[in-house]
mmCIF file of the N, C-alpha and C atoms, coordinates in Angstrom:
data_MODEL
# 
_entry.id   MODEL 
# 
loop_
_atom_site.group_PDB 
_atom_site.id 
_atom_site.type_symbol 
_atom_site.label_atom_id 
_atom_site.label_alt_id 
_atom_site.label_comp_id 
_atom_site.label_asym_id 
_atom_site.label_entity_id 
_atom_site.label_seq_id 
_atom_site.pdbx_PDB_ins_code 
_atom_site.Cartn_x 
_atom_site.Cartn_y 
_atom_site.Cartn_z 
_atom_site.occupancy 
_atom_site.B_iso_or_equiv 
_atom_site.pdbx_formal_charge 
_atom_site.auth_seq_id 
_atom_site.auth_comp_id 
_atom_site.auth_asym_id 
_atom_site.auth_atom_id 
_atom_site.pdbx_PDB_model_num 
ATOM 1   N N  . MET A 1 1  ? 1.121  -1.368 -0.362  1.00 0.00 ? 1  MET A N  1 
ATOM 2   C CA . MET A 1 1  ? 0.024  0.480  0.252   1.00 0.00 ? 1  MET A CA 1 
ATOM 3   C C  . MET A 1 1  ? 0.788  1.735  -0.005  1.00 0.00 ? 1  MET A C  1 
ATOM 4   N N  . GLU A 1 2  ? 0.567  1.791  -0.802  1.00 0.00 ? 2  GLU A N  1 
ATOM 5   C CA . GLU A 1 2  ? 1.445  3.993  -0.898  1.00 0.00 ? 2  GLU A CA 1 
ATOM 6   C C  . GLU A 1 2  ? 1.484  4.286  0.517   1.00 0.00 ? 2  GLU A C  1 
ATOM 7   N N  . LYS A 1 3  ? 2.169  4.924  0.558   1.00 0.00 ? 3  LYS A N  1 
ATOM 8   C CA . LYS A 1 3  ? 2.199  5.543  1.593   1.00 0.00 ? 3  LYS A CA 1 
ATOM 9   C C  . LYS A 1 3  ? 1.980  7.376  1.555   1.00 0.00 ? 3  LYS A C  1 
ATOM 10  N N  . PRO A 1 4  ? 1.699  8.198  1.910   1.00 0.00 ? 4  PRO A N  1 
ATOM 11  C CA . PRO A 1 4  ? 2.034  9.826  1.002   1.00 0.00 ? 4  PRO A CA 1 
ATOM 12  C C  . PRO A 1 4  ? 3.271  9.902  1.926   1.00 0.00 ? 4  PRO A C  1 
ATOM 13  N N  . LEU A 1 5  ? 4.432  11.543 0.581   1.00 0.00 ? 5  LEU A N  1 
ATOM 14  C CA . LEU A 1 5  ? 5.309  11.348 1.216   1.00 0.00 ? 5  LEU A CA 1 
ATOM 15  C C  . LEU A 1 5  ? 5.230  12.627 0.833   1.00 0.00 ? 5  LEU A C  1 
ATOM 16  N N  . ILE A 1 6  ? 6.277  13.248 1.588   1.00 0.00 ? 6  ILE A N  1 
ATOM 17  C CA . ILE A 1 6  ? 6.876  14.910 1.332   1.00 0.00 ? 6  ILE A CA 1 
ATOM 18  C C  . ILE A 1 6  ? 7.566  14.342 0.784   1.00 0.00 ? 6  ILE A C  1 
ATOM 19  N N  . ILE A 1 7  ? 7.677  14.885 -0.867  1.00 0.00 ? 7  ILE A N  1 
ATOM 20  C CA . ILE A 1 7  ? 9.020  14.607 -1.464  1.00 0.00 ? 7  ILE A CA 1 
ATOM 21  C C  . ILE A 1 7  ? 10.278 15.752 -1.738  1.00 0.00 ? 7  ILE A C  1 
ATOM 22  N N  . MET A 1 8  ? 11.207 15.200 -1.541  1.00 0.00 ? 8  MET A N  1 
ATOM 23  C CA . MET A 1 8  ? 12.795 16.480 -0.659  1.00 0.00 ? 8  MET A CA 1 
ATOM 24  C C  . MET A 1 8  ? 13.353 16.834 -2.139  1.00 0.00 ? 8  MET A C  1 
ATOM 25  N N  . SER A 1 9  ? 14.219 17.636 -2.281  1.00 0.00 ? 9  SER A N  1 
ATOM 26  C CA . SER A 1 9  ? 14.877 18.090 -2.981  1.00 0.00 ? 9  SER A CA 1 
ATOM 27  C C  . SER A 1 9  ? 16.295 17.528 -3.499  1.00 0.00 ? 9  SER A C  1 
ATOM 28  N N  . SER A 1 10 ? 17.006 16.447 -1.906  1.00 0.00 ? 10 SER A N  1 
ATOM 29  C CA . SER A 1 10 ? 17.618 15.934 -1.334  1.00 0.00 ? 10 SER A CA 1 
ATOM 30  C C  . SER A 1 10 ? 18.267 15.520 -0.682  1.00 0.00 ? 10 SER A C  1 
ATOM 31  N N  . VAL A 1 11 ? 18.598 13.966 -0.619  1.00 0.00 ? 11 VAL A N  1 
ATOM 32  C CA . VAL A 1 11 ? 18.493 12.965 0.139   1.00 0.00 ? 11 VAL A CA 1 
ATOM 33  C C  . VAL A 1 11 ? 19.047 13.939 1.831   1.00 0.00 ? 11 VAL A C  1 
ATOM 34  N N  . THR A 1 12 ? 19.827 15.153 1.660   1.00 0.00 ? 12 THR A N  1 
ATOM 35  C CA . THR A 1 12 ? 20.652 15.592 2.424   1.00 0.00 ? 12 THR A CA 1 
ATOM 36  C C  . THR A 1 12 ? 18.683 16.241 2.981   1.00 0.00 ? 12 THR A C  1 
ATOM 37  N N  . ASN A 1 13 ? 18.328 17.495 2.392   1.00 0.00 ? 13 ASN A N  1 
ATOM 38  C CA . ASN A 1 13 ? 16.708 17.694 3.245   1.00 0.00 ? 13 ASN A CA 1 
ATOM 39  C C  . ASN A 1 13 ? 16.162 16.574 4.057   1.00 0.00 ? 13 ASN A C  1 
ATOM 40  N N  . ALA A 1 14 ? 16.341 15.754 3.123   1.00 0.00 ? 14 ALA A N  1 
ATOM 41  C CA . ALA A 1 14 ? 15.237 14.487 3.138   1.00 0.00 ? 14 ALA A CA 1 
ATOM 42  C C  . ALA A 1 14 ? 15.717 14.188 5.288   1.00 0.00 ? 14 ALA A C  1 
ATOM 43  N N  . MET A 1 15 ? 17.235 14.682 5.541   1.00 0.00 ? 15 MET A N  1 
ATOM 44  C CA . MET A 1 15 ? 17.600 14.130 6.281   1.00 0.00 ? 15 MET A CA 1 
ATOM 45  C C  . MET A 1 15 ? 17.543 15.396 7.341   1.00 0.00 ? 15 MET A C  1 
ATOM 46  N N  . ARG A 1 16 ? 17.796 16.675 7.040   1.00 0.00 ? 16 ARG A N  1 
ATOM 47  C CA . ARG A 1 16 ? 17.453 17.410 8.215   1.00 0.00 ? 16 ARG A CA 1 
ATOM 48  C C  . ARG A 1 16 ? 16.066 18.077 8.284   1.00 0.00 ? 16 ARG A C  1 
ATOM 49  N N  . GLY A 1 17 ? 14.988 17.285 7.227   1.00 0.00 ? 17 GLY A N  1 
ATOM 50  C CA . GLY A 1 17 ? 13.703 17.587 7.442   1.00 0.00 ? 17 GLY A CA 1 
ATOM 51  C C  . GLY A 1 17 ? 13.110 16.968 8.564   1.00 0.00 ? 17 GLY A C  1 
ATOM 52  N N  . LYS A 1 18 ? 14.437 15.350 8.506   1.00 0.00 ? 18 LYS A N  1 
ATOM 53  C CA . LYS A 1 18 ? 13.385 14.022 9.485   1.00 0.00 ? 18 LYS A CA 1 
ATOM 54  C C  . LYS A 1 18 ? 14.070 14.636 11.056  1.00 0.00 ? 18 LYS A C  1 
ATOM 55  N N  . GLU A 1 19 ? 15.241 15.315 10.671  1.00 0.00 ? 19 GLU A N  1 
ATOM 56  C CA . GLU A 1 19 ? 15.461 16.142 12.673  1.00 0.00 ? 19 GLU A CA 1 
ATOM 57  C C  . GLU A 1 19 ? 14.967 17.422 12.881  1.00 0.00 ? 19 GLU A C  1 
ATOM 58  N N  . LEU A 1 20 ? 14.432 17.829 12.332  1.00 0.00 ? 20 LEU A N  1 
ATOM 59  C CA . LEU A 1 20 ? 13.489 19.182 12.501  1.00 0.00 ? 20 LEU A CA 1 
ATOM 60  C C  . LEU A 1 20 ? 11.995 18.528 12.665  1.00 0.00 ? 20 LEU A C  1 
ATOM 61  N N  . LEU A 1 21 ? 11.971 17.734 12.146  1.00 0.00 ? 21 LEU A N  1 
ATOM 62  C CA . LEU A 1 21 ? 10.366 17.623 12.209  1.00 0.00 ? 21 LEU A CA 1 
ATOM 63  C C  . LEU A 1 21 ? 10.333 16.542 13.674  1.00 0.00 ? 21 LEU A C  1 
ATOM 64  N N  . ARG A 1 22 ? 11.499 16.141 13.820  1.00 0.00 ? 22 ARG A N  1 
ATOM 65  C CA . ARG A 1 22 ? 11.216 15.392 15.410  1.00 0.00 ? 22 ARG A CA 1 
ATOM 66  C C  . ARG A 1 22 ? 11.346 16.008 16.705  1.00 0.00 ? 22 ARG A C  1 
ATOM 67  N N  . LYS A 1 23 ? 11.952 17.742 16.453  1.00 0.00 ? 23 LYS A N  1 
ATOM 68  C CA . LYS A 1 23 ? 12.727 18.044 16.936  1.00 0.00 ? 23 LYS A CA 1 
ATOM 69  C C  . LYS A 1 23 ? 11.515 18.841 17.401  1.00 0.00 ? 23 LYS A C  1 
ATOM 70  N N  . TYR A 1 24 ? 10.459 18.724 16.107  1.00 0.00 ? 24 TYR A N  1 
ATOM 71  C CA . TYR A 1 24 ? 8.865  19.894 16.682  1.00 0.00 ? 24 TYR A CA 1 
ATOM 72  C C  . TYR A 1 24 ? 7.677  18.212 17.085  1.00 0.00 ? 24 TYR A C  1 
ATOM 73  N N  . GLY A 1 25 ? 8.152  16.792 17.487  1.00 0.00 ? 25 GLY A N  1 
ATOM 74  C CA . GLY A 1 25 ? 7.164  15.979 17.794  1.00 0.00 ? 25 GLY A CA 1 
ATOM 75  C C  . GLY A 1 25 ? 6.626  15.382 16.916  1.00 0.00 ? 25 GLY A C  1 
ATOM 76  N N  . ILE A 1 26 ? 7.096  15.302 15.770  1.00 0.00 ? 26 ILE A N  1 
ATOM 77  C CA . ILE A 1 26 ? 6.213  15.396 14.561  1.00 0.00 ? 26 ILE A CA 1 
ATOM 78  C C  . ILE A 1 26 ? 7.099  13.379 13.695  1.00 0.00 ? 26 ILE A C  1 
ATOM 79  N N  . TYR A 1 27 ? 6.447  13.178 13.763  1.00 0.00 ? 27 TYR A N  1 
ATOM 80  C CA . TYR A 1 27 ? 7.812  11.180 13.112  1.00 0.00 ? 27 TYR A CA 1 
ATOM 81  C C  . TYR A 1 27 ? 7.474  10.867 12.295  1.00 0.00 ? 27 TYR A C  1 
ATOM 82  N N  . SER A 1 28 ? 8.853  11.260 11.595  1.00 0.00 ? 28 SER A N  1 
ATOM 83  C CA . SER A 1 28 ? 8.841  11.156 9.785   1.00 0.00 ? 28 SER A CA 1 
ATOM 84  C C  . SER A 1 28 ? 10.349 9.850  9.991   1.00 0.00 ? 28 SER A C  1 
ATOM 85  N N  . GLU A 1 29 ? 9.761  9.317  8.660   1.00 0.00 ? 29 GLU A N  1 
ATOM 86  C CA . GLU A 1 29 ? 9.879  7.971  7.945   1.00 0.00 ? 29 GLU A CA 1 
ATOM 87  C C  . GLU A 1 29 ? 11.196 8.794  6.588   1.00 0.00 ? 29 GLU A C  1 
ATOM 88  N N  . ILE A 1 30 ? 12.529 9.263  6.161   1.00 0.00 ? 30 ILE A N  1 
ATOM 89  C CA . ILE A 1 30 ? 12.967 9.147  4.675   1.00 0.00 ? 30 ILE A CA 1 
ATOM 90  C C  . ILE A 1 30 ? 12.148 7.625  3.775   1.00 0.00 ? 30 ILE A C  1 
ATOM 91  N N  . GLU A 1 31 ? 12.087 8.380  2.831   1.00 0.00 ? 31 GLU A N  1 
ATOM 92  C CA . GLU A 1 31 ? 11.195 6.376  2.028   1.00 0.00 ? 31 GLU A CA 1 
ATOM 93  C C  . GLU A 1 31 ? 12.129 6.603  0.865   1.00 0.00 ? 31 GLU A C  1 
ATOM 94  N N  . ARG A 1 32 ? 11.897 5.952  -0.016  1.00 0.00 ? 32 ARG A N  1 
ATOM 95  C CA . ARG A 1 32 ? 12.811 5.469  -1.705  1.00 0.00 ? 32 ARG A CA 1 
ATOM 96  C C  . ARG A 1 32 ? 11.118 6.238  -2.359  1.00 0.00 ? 32 ARG A C  1 
ATOM 97  N N  . VAL A 1 33 ? 10.808 7.202  -2.837  1.00 0.00 ? 33 VAL A N  1 
ATOM 98  C CA . VAL A 1 33 ? 9.663  8.045  -3.671  1.00 0.00 ? 33 VAL A CA 1 
ATOM 99  C C  . VAL A 1 33 ? 9.604  7.038  -4.568  1.00 0.00 ? 33 VAL A C  1 
ATOM 100 N N  . PRO A 1 34 ? 8.783  6.107  -5.256  1.00 0.00 ? 34 PRO A N  1 
ATOM 101 C CA . PRO A 1 34 ? 8.214  5.379  -6.525  1.00 0.00 ? 34 PRO A CA 1 
ATOM 102 C C  . PRO A 1 34 ? 8.240  6.496  -7.612  1.00 0.00 ? 34 PRO A C  1 
ATOM 103 N N  . LYS A 1 35 ? 9.157  5.340  -8.548  1.00 0.00 ? 35 LYS A N  1 
ATOM 104 C CA . LYS A 1 35 ? 9.135  5.880  -9.376  1.00 0.00 ? 35 LYS A CA 1 
ATOM 105 C C  . LYS A 1 35 ? 8.437  6.374  -10.121 1.00 0.00 ? 35 LYS A C  1 
ATOM 106 N N  . ASN A 1 36 ? 7.578  5.799  -10.210 1.00 0.00 ? 36 ASN A N  1 
ATOM 107 C CA . ASN A 1 36 ? 5.575  6.477  -10.843 1.00 0.00 ? 36 ASN A CA 1 
ATOM 108 C C  . ASN A 1 36 ? 5.324  7.835  -10.108 1.00 0.00 ? 36 ASN A C  1 
ATOM 109 N N  . LYS A 1 37 ? 5.806  7.728  -9.581  1.00 0.00 ? 37 LYS A N  1 
ATOM 110 C CA . LYS A 1 37 ? 5.566  8.945  -8.629  1.00 0.00 ? 37 LYS A CA 1 
ATOM 111 C C  . LYS A 1 37 ? 6.707  9.757  -8.227  1.00 0.00 ? 37 LYS A C  1 
ATOM 112 N N  . LEU A 1 38 ? 7.794  10.255 -9.398  1.00 0.00 ? 38 LEU A N  1 
ATOM 113 C CA . LEU A 1 38 ? 8.315  11.011 -9.020  1.00 0.00 ? 38 LEU A CA 1 
ATOM 114 C C  . LEU A 1 38 ? 8.503  12.532 -9.757  1.00 0.00 ? 38 LEU A C  1 
ATOM 115 N N  . ARG A 1 39 ? 7.786  13.692 -10.413 1.00 0.00 ? 39 ARG A N  1 
ATOM 116 C CA . ARG A 1 39 ? 8.252  14.071 -10.818 1.00 0.00 ? 39 ARG A CA 1 
ATOM 117 C C  . ARG A 1 39 ? 9.521  14.437 -11.130 1.00 0.00 ? 39 ARG A C  1 
ATOM 118 N N  . GLN A 1 40 ? 9.794  15.554 -10.222 1.00 0.00 ? 40 GLN A N  1 
ATOM 119 C CA . GLN A 1 40 ? 11.367 16.362 -10.324 1.00 0.00 ? 40 GLN A CA 1 
ATOM 120 C C  . GLN A 1 40 ? 11.340 15.646 -8.433  1.00 0.00 ? 40 GLN A C  1 
ATOM 121 N N  . GLY A 1 41 ? 12.886 15.873 -8.593  1.00 0.00 ? 41 GLY A N  1 
ATOM 122 C CA . GLY A 1 41 ? 12.961 15.983 -7.152  1.00 0.00 ? 41 GLY A CA 1 
ATOM 123 C C  . GLY A 1 41 ? 14.683 13.971 -6.652  1.00 0.00 ? 41 GLY A C  1 
ATOM 124 N N  . CYS A 1 42 ? 14.842 14.223 -5.671  1.00 0.00 ? 42 CYS A N  1 
ATOM 125 C CA . CYS A 1 42 ? 15.784 12.955 -5.607  1.00 0.00 ? 42 CYS A CA 1 
ATOM 126 C C  . CYS A 1 42 ? 15.621 11.552 -5.425  1.00 0.00 ? 42 CYS A C  1 
ATOM 127 N N  . GLY A 1 43 ? 14.029 11.811 -5.296  1.00 0.00 ? 43 GLY A N  1 
ATOM 128 C CA . GLY A 1 43 ? 13.817 9.918  -5.283  1.00 0.00 ? 43 GLY A CA 1 
ATOM 129 C C  . GLY A 1 43 ? 13.906 10.217 -4.091  1.00 0.00 ? 43 GLY A C  1 
ATOM 130 N N  . TYR A 1 44 ? 13.748 10.647 -2.594  1.00 0.00 ? 44 TYR A N  1 
ATOM 131 C CA . TYR A 1 44 ? 13.407 10.784 -1.484  1.00 0.00 ? 44 TYR A CA 1 
ATOM 132 C C  . TYR A 1 44 ? 12.094 11.140 -1.220  1.00 0.00 ? 44 TYR A C  1 
ATOM 133 N N  . GLY A 1 45 ? 11.944 10.851 0.018   1.00 0.00 ? 45 GLY A N  1 
ATOM 134 C CA . GLY A 1 45 ? 10.596 11.500 0.615   1.00 0.00 ? 45 GLY A CA 1 
ATOM 135 C C  . GLY A 1 45 ? 10.902 11.473 2.635   1.00 0.00 ? 45 GLY A C  1 
ATOM 136 N N  . LEU A 1 46 ? 9.430  11.859 3.166   1.00 0.00 ? 46 LEU A N  1 
ATOM 137 C CA . LEU A 1 46 ? 9.124  12.139 3.915   1.00 0.00 ? 46 LEU A CA 1 
ATOM 138 C C  . LEU A 1 46 ? 8.053  11.169 4.617   1.00 0.00 ? 46 LEU A C  1 
ATOM 139 N N  . TYR A 1 47 ? 7.993  10.159 4.835   1.00 0.00 ? 47 TYR A N  1 
ATOM 140 C CA . TYR A 1 47 ? 6.209  9.640  5.048   1.00 0.00 ? 47 TYR A CA 1 
ATOM 141 C C  . TYR A 1 47 ? 6.332  10.204 6.800   1.00 0.00 ? 47 TYR A C  1 
ATOM 142 N N  . VAL A 1 48 ? 5.293  11.060 6.859   1.00 0.00 ? 48 VAL A N  1 
ATOM 143 C CA . VAL A 1 48 ? 5.059  11.773 8.235   1.00 0.00 ? 48 VAL A CA 1 
ATOM 144 C C  . VAL A 1 48 ? 3.666  10.831 8.334   1.00 0.00 ? 48 VAL A C  1 
ATOM 145 N N  . ARG A 1 49 ? 3.160  9.880  9.954   1.00 0.00 ? 49 ARG A N  1 
ATOM 146 C CA . ARG A 1 49 ? 2.185  9.080  9.847   1.00 0.00 ? 49 ARG A CA 1 
ATOM 147 C C  . ARG A 1 49 ? 1.424  10.150 10.101  1.00 0.00 ? 49 ARG A C  1 
ATOM 148 N N  . ASN A 1 50 ? 1.349  11.277 10.621  1.00 0.00 ? 50 ASN A N  1 
ATOM 149 C CA . ASN A 1 50 ? 0.167  12.697 11.181  1.00 0.00 ? 50 ASN A CA 1 
ATOM 150 C C  . ASN A 1 50 ? 0.243  14.031 10.314  1.00 0.00 ? 50 ASN A C  1 
ATOM 151 N N  . ASN A 1 51 ? -0.972 14.561 10.455  1.00 0.00 ? 51 ASN A N  1 
ATOM 152 C CA . ASN A 1 51 ? -0.330 16.225 9.922   1.00 0.00 ? 51 ASN A CA 1 
ATOM 153 C C  . ASN A 1 51 ? 0.550  16.320 9.506   1.00 0.00 ? 51 ASN A C  1 
ATOM 154 N N  . ILE A 1 52 ? 0.522  15.803 7.749   1.00 0.00 ? 52 ILE A N  1 
ATOM 155 C CA . ILE A 1 52 ? 1.151  16.204 6.773   1.00 0.00 ? 52 ILE A CA 1 
ATOM 156 C C  . ILE A 1 52 ? 1.095  16.989 6.432   1.00 0.00 ? 52 ILE A C  1 
ATOM 157 N N  . ASP A 1 53 ? 0.164  18.103 6.211   1.00 0.00 ? 53 ASP A N  1 
ATOM 158 C CA . ASP A 1 53 ? 0.679  19.548 6.186   1.00 0.00 ? 53 ASP A CA 1 
ATOM 159 C C  . ASP A 1 53 ? 1.185  20.210 6.980   1.00 0.00 ? 53 ASP A C  1 
ATOM 160 N N  . GLU A 1 54 ? 1.002  20.150 8.155   1.00 0.00 ? 54 GLU A N  1 
ATOM 161 C CA . GLU A 1 54 ? 1.262  21.175 9.668   1.00 0.00 ? 54 GLU A CA 1 
ATOM 162 C C  . GLU A 1 54 ? 3.381  20.817 8.659   1.00 0.00 ? 54 GLU A C  1 
ATOM 163 N N  . ALA A 1 55 ? 3.296  19.351 8.884   1.00 0.00 ? 55 ALA A N  1 
ATOM 164 C CA . ALA A 1 55 ? 4.644  19.171 8.245   1.00 0.00 ? 55 ALA A CA 1 
ATOM 165 C C  . ALA A 1 55 ? 5.687  19.403 7.497   1.00 0.00 ? 55 ALA A C  1 
ATOM 166 N N  . GLU A 1 56 ? 4.856  20.379 6.376   1.00 0.00 ? 56 GLU A N  1 
ATOM 167 C CA . GLU A 1 56 ? 5.175  20.417 4.981   1.00 0.00 ? 56 GLU A CA 1 
ATOM 168 C C  . GLU A 1 56 ? 5.397  22.106 5.098   1.00 0.00 ? 56 GLU A C  1 
ATOM 169 N N  . GLY A 1 57 ? 4.355  22.335 5.943   1.00 0.00 ? 57 GLY A N  1 
ATOM 170 C CA . GLY A 1 57 ? 4.764  24.152 6.590   1.00 0.00 ? 57 GLY A CA 1 
ATOM 171 C C  . GLY A 1 57 ? 5.570  23.918 7.285   1.00 0.00 ? 57 GLY A C  1 
ATOM 172 N N  . LEU A 1 58 ? 6.054  23.460 8.115   1.00 0.00 ? 58 LEU A N  1 
ATOM 173 C CA . LEU A 1 58 ? 7.211  23.044 8.756   1.00 0.00 ? 58 LEU A CA 1 
ATOM 174 C C  . LEU A 1 58 ? 8.277  23.311 8.198   1.00 0.00 ? 58 LEU A C  1 
ATOM 175 N N  . LEU A 1 59 ? 8.728  22.518 7.117   1.00 0.00 ? 59 LEU A N  1 
ATOM 176 C CA . LEU A 1 59 ? 10.457 22.482 6.686   1.00 0.00 ? 59 LEU A CA 1 
ATOM 177 C C  . LEU A 1 59 ? 9.736  23.199 6.183   1.00 0.00 ? 59 LEU A C  1 
ATOM 178 N N  . ARG A 1 60 ? 8.854  24.834 5.023   1.00 0.00 ? 60 ARG A N  1 
ATOM 179 C CA . ARG A 1 60 ? 8.987  25.312 3.877   1.00 0.00 ? 60 ARG A CA 1 
ATOM 180 C C  . ARG A 1 60 ? 9.595  26.283 5.168   1.00 0.00 ? 60 ARG A C  1 
ATOM 181 N N  . GLN A 1 61 ? 8.863  26.730 6.134   1.00 0.00 ? 61 GLN A N  1 
ATOM 182 C CA . GLN A 1 61 ? 9.336  28.098 7.215   1.00 0.00 ? 61 GLN A CA 1 
ATOM 183 C C  . GLN A 1 61 ? 10.896 27.818 6.785   1.00 0.00 ? 61 GLN A C  1 
ATOM 184 N N  . ASN A 1 62 ? 11.097 26.473 7.595   1.00 0.00 ? 62 ASN A N  1 
ATOM 185 C CA . ASN A 1 62 ? 12.783 26.441 8.036   1.00 0.00 ? 62 ASN A CA 1 
ATOM 186 C C  . ASN A 1 62 ? 13.720 25.860 6.829   1.00 0.00 ? 62 ASN A C  1 
ATOM 187 N N  . GLY A 1 63 ? 13.096 27.227 5.543   1.00 0.00 ? 63 GLY A N  1 
ATOM 188 C CA . GLY A 1 63 ? 14.241 26.986 4.473   1.00 0.00 ? 63 GLY A CA 1 
ATOM 189 C C  . GLY A 1 63 ? 14.612 25.122 3.894   1.00 0.00 ? 63 GLY A C  1 
ATOM 190 N N  . ILE A 1 64 ? 13.873 24.584 4.279   1.00 0.00 ? 64 ILE A N  1 
ATOM 191 C CA . ILE A 1 64 ? 14.274 22.613 3.757   1.00 0.00 ? 64 ILE A CA 1 
ATOM 192 C C  . ILE A 1 64 ? 13.283 22.996 2.441   1.00 0.00 ? 64 ILE A C  1 
ATOM 193 N N  . LYS A 1 65 ? 14.236 22.560 1.574   1.00 0.00 ? 65 LYS A N  1 
ATOM 194 C CA . LYS A 1 65 ? 12.877 22.786 -0.491  1.00 0.00 ? 65 LYS A CA 1 
ATOM 195 C C  . LYS A 1 65 ? 12.582 21.289 0.070   1.00 0.00 ? 65 LYS A C  1 
ATOM 196 N N  . VAL A 1 66 ? 11.390 21.764 -0.695  1.00 0.00 ? 66 VAL A N  1 
ATOM 197 C CA . VAL A 1 66 ? 10.669 20.857 -1.064  1.00 0.00 ? 66 VAL A CA 1 
ATOM 198 C C  . VAL A 1 66 ? 10.359 21.148 -2.077  1.00 0.00 ? 66 VAL A C  1 
ATOM 199 N N  . SER A 1 67 ? 9.920  19.072 -2.665  1.00 0.00 ? 67 SER A N  1 
ATOM 200 C CA . SER A 1 67 ? 9.994  19.043 -4.754  1.00 0.00 ? 67 SER A CA 1 
ATOM 201 C C  . SER A 1 67 ? 8.132  19.249 -4.470  1.00 0.00 ? 67 SER A C  1 
ATOM 202 N N  . GLY A 1 68 ? 7.949  18.689 -3.941  1.00 0.00 ? 68 GLY A N  1 
ATOM 203 C CA . GLY A 1 68 ? 6.092  18.757 -3.992  1.00 0.00 ? 68 GLY A CA 1 
ATOM 204 C C  . GLY A 1 68 ? 5.544  16.818 -2.973  1.00 0.00 ? 68 GLY A C  1 
ATOM 205 N N  . ARG A 1 69 ? 4.542  16.255 -2.649  1.00 0.00 ? 69 ARG A N  1 
ATOM 206 C CA . ARG A 1 69 ? 3.678  15.369 -2.356  1.00 0.00 ? 69 ARG A CA 1 
ATOM 207 C C  . ARG A 1 69 ? 3.364  14.217 -3.473  1.00 0.00 ? 69 ARG A C  1 
ATOM 208 N N  . THR A 1 70 ? 3.506  13.333 -2.783  1.00 0.00 ? 70 THR A N  1 
ATOM 209 C CA . THR A 1 70 ? 2.537  12.382 -3.777  1.00 0.00 ? 70 THR A CA 1 
ATOM 210 C C  . THR A 1 70 ? 0.941  11.997 -2.602  1.00 0.00 ? 70 THR A C  1 
ATOM 211 N N  . GLU A 1 71 ? 0.908  11.574 -3.179  1.00 0.00 ? 71 GLU A N  1 
ATOM 212 C CA . GLU A 1 71 ? -1.399 11.282 -2.454  1.00 0.00 ? 71 GLU A CA 1 
ATOM 213 C C  . GLU A 1 71 ? -1.121 10.044 -2.364  1.00 0.00 ? 71 GLU A C  1 
ATOM 214 N N  . GLY A 1 72 ? -0.661 9.391  -1.436  1.00 0.00 ? 72 GLY A N  1 
ATOM 215 C CA . GLY A 1 72 ? -0.875 7.641  -0.766  1.00 0.00 ? 72 GLY A CA 1 
ATOM 216 C C  . GLY A 1 72 ? -2.159 7.779  0.082   1.00 0.00 ? 72 GLY A C  1 
ATOM 217 N N  . ARG A 1 73 ? -1.991 6.080  0.501   1.00 0.00 ? 73 ARG A N  1 
ATOM 218 C CA . ARG A 1 73 ? -3.177 6.037  1.043   1.00 0.00 ? 73 ARG A CA 1 
ATOM 219 C C  . ARG A 1 73 ? -1.826 4.436  2.668   1.00 0.00 ? 73 ARG A C  1 
ATOM 220 N N  . VAL A 1 74 ? -1.666 4.956  3.654   1.00 0.00 ? 74 VAL A N  1 
ATOM 221 C CA . VAL A 1 74 ? -1.583 4.361  4.609   1.00 0.00 ? 74 VAL A CA 1 
ATOM 222 C C  . VAL A 1 74 ? -2.137 2.344  4.557   1.00 0.00 ? 74 VAL A C  1 
# 
């Protein structure tokens, strides 16, 4: 089953993003983005179990480049 992912611009930004979200108490995992879902970005994204909109906003507010999102189901 596909997971919704925040697609990152680089694996480095995915790692930075995971750490930032952890500081805000938001659990995330770095995942490979399925090739059929990758339009742009590095091929890595962050899976956020809850509050994906809040997580994406925090990433953008803190200067971490986000390339987009996949809409999947967990």
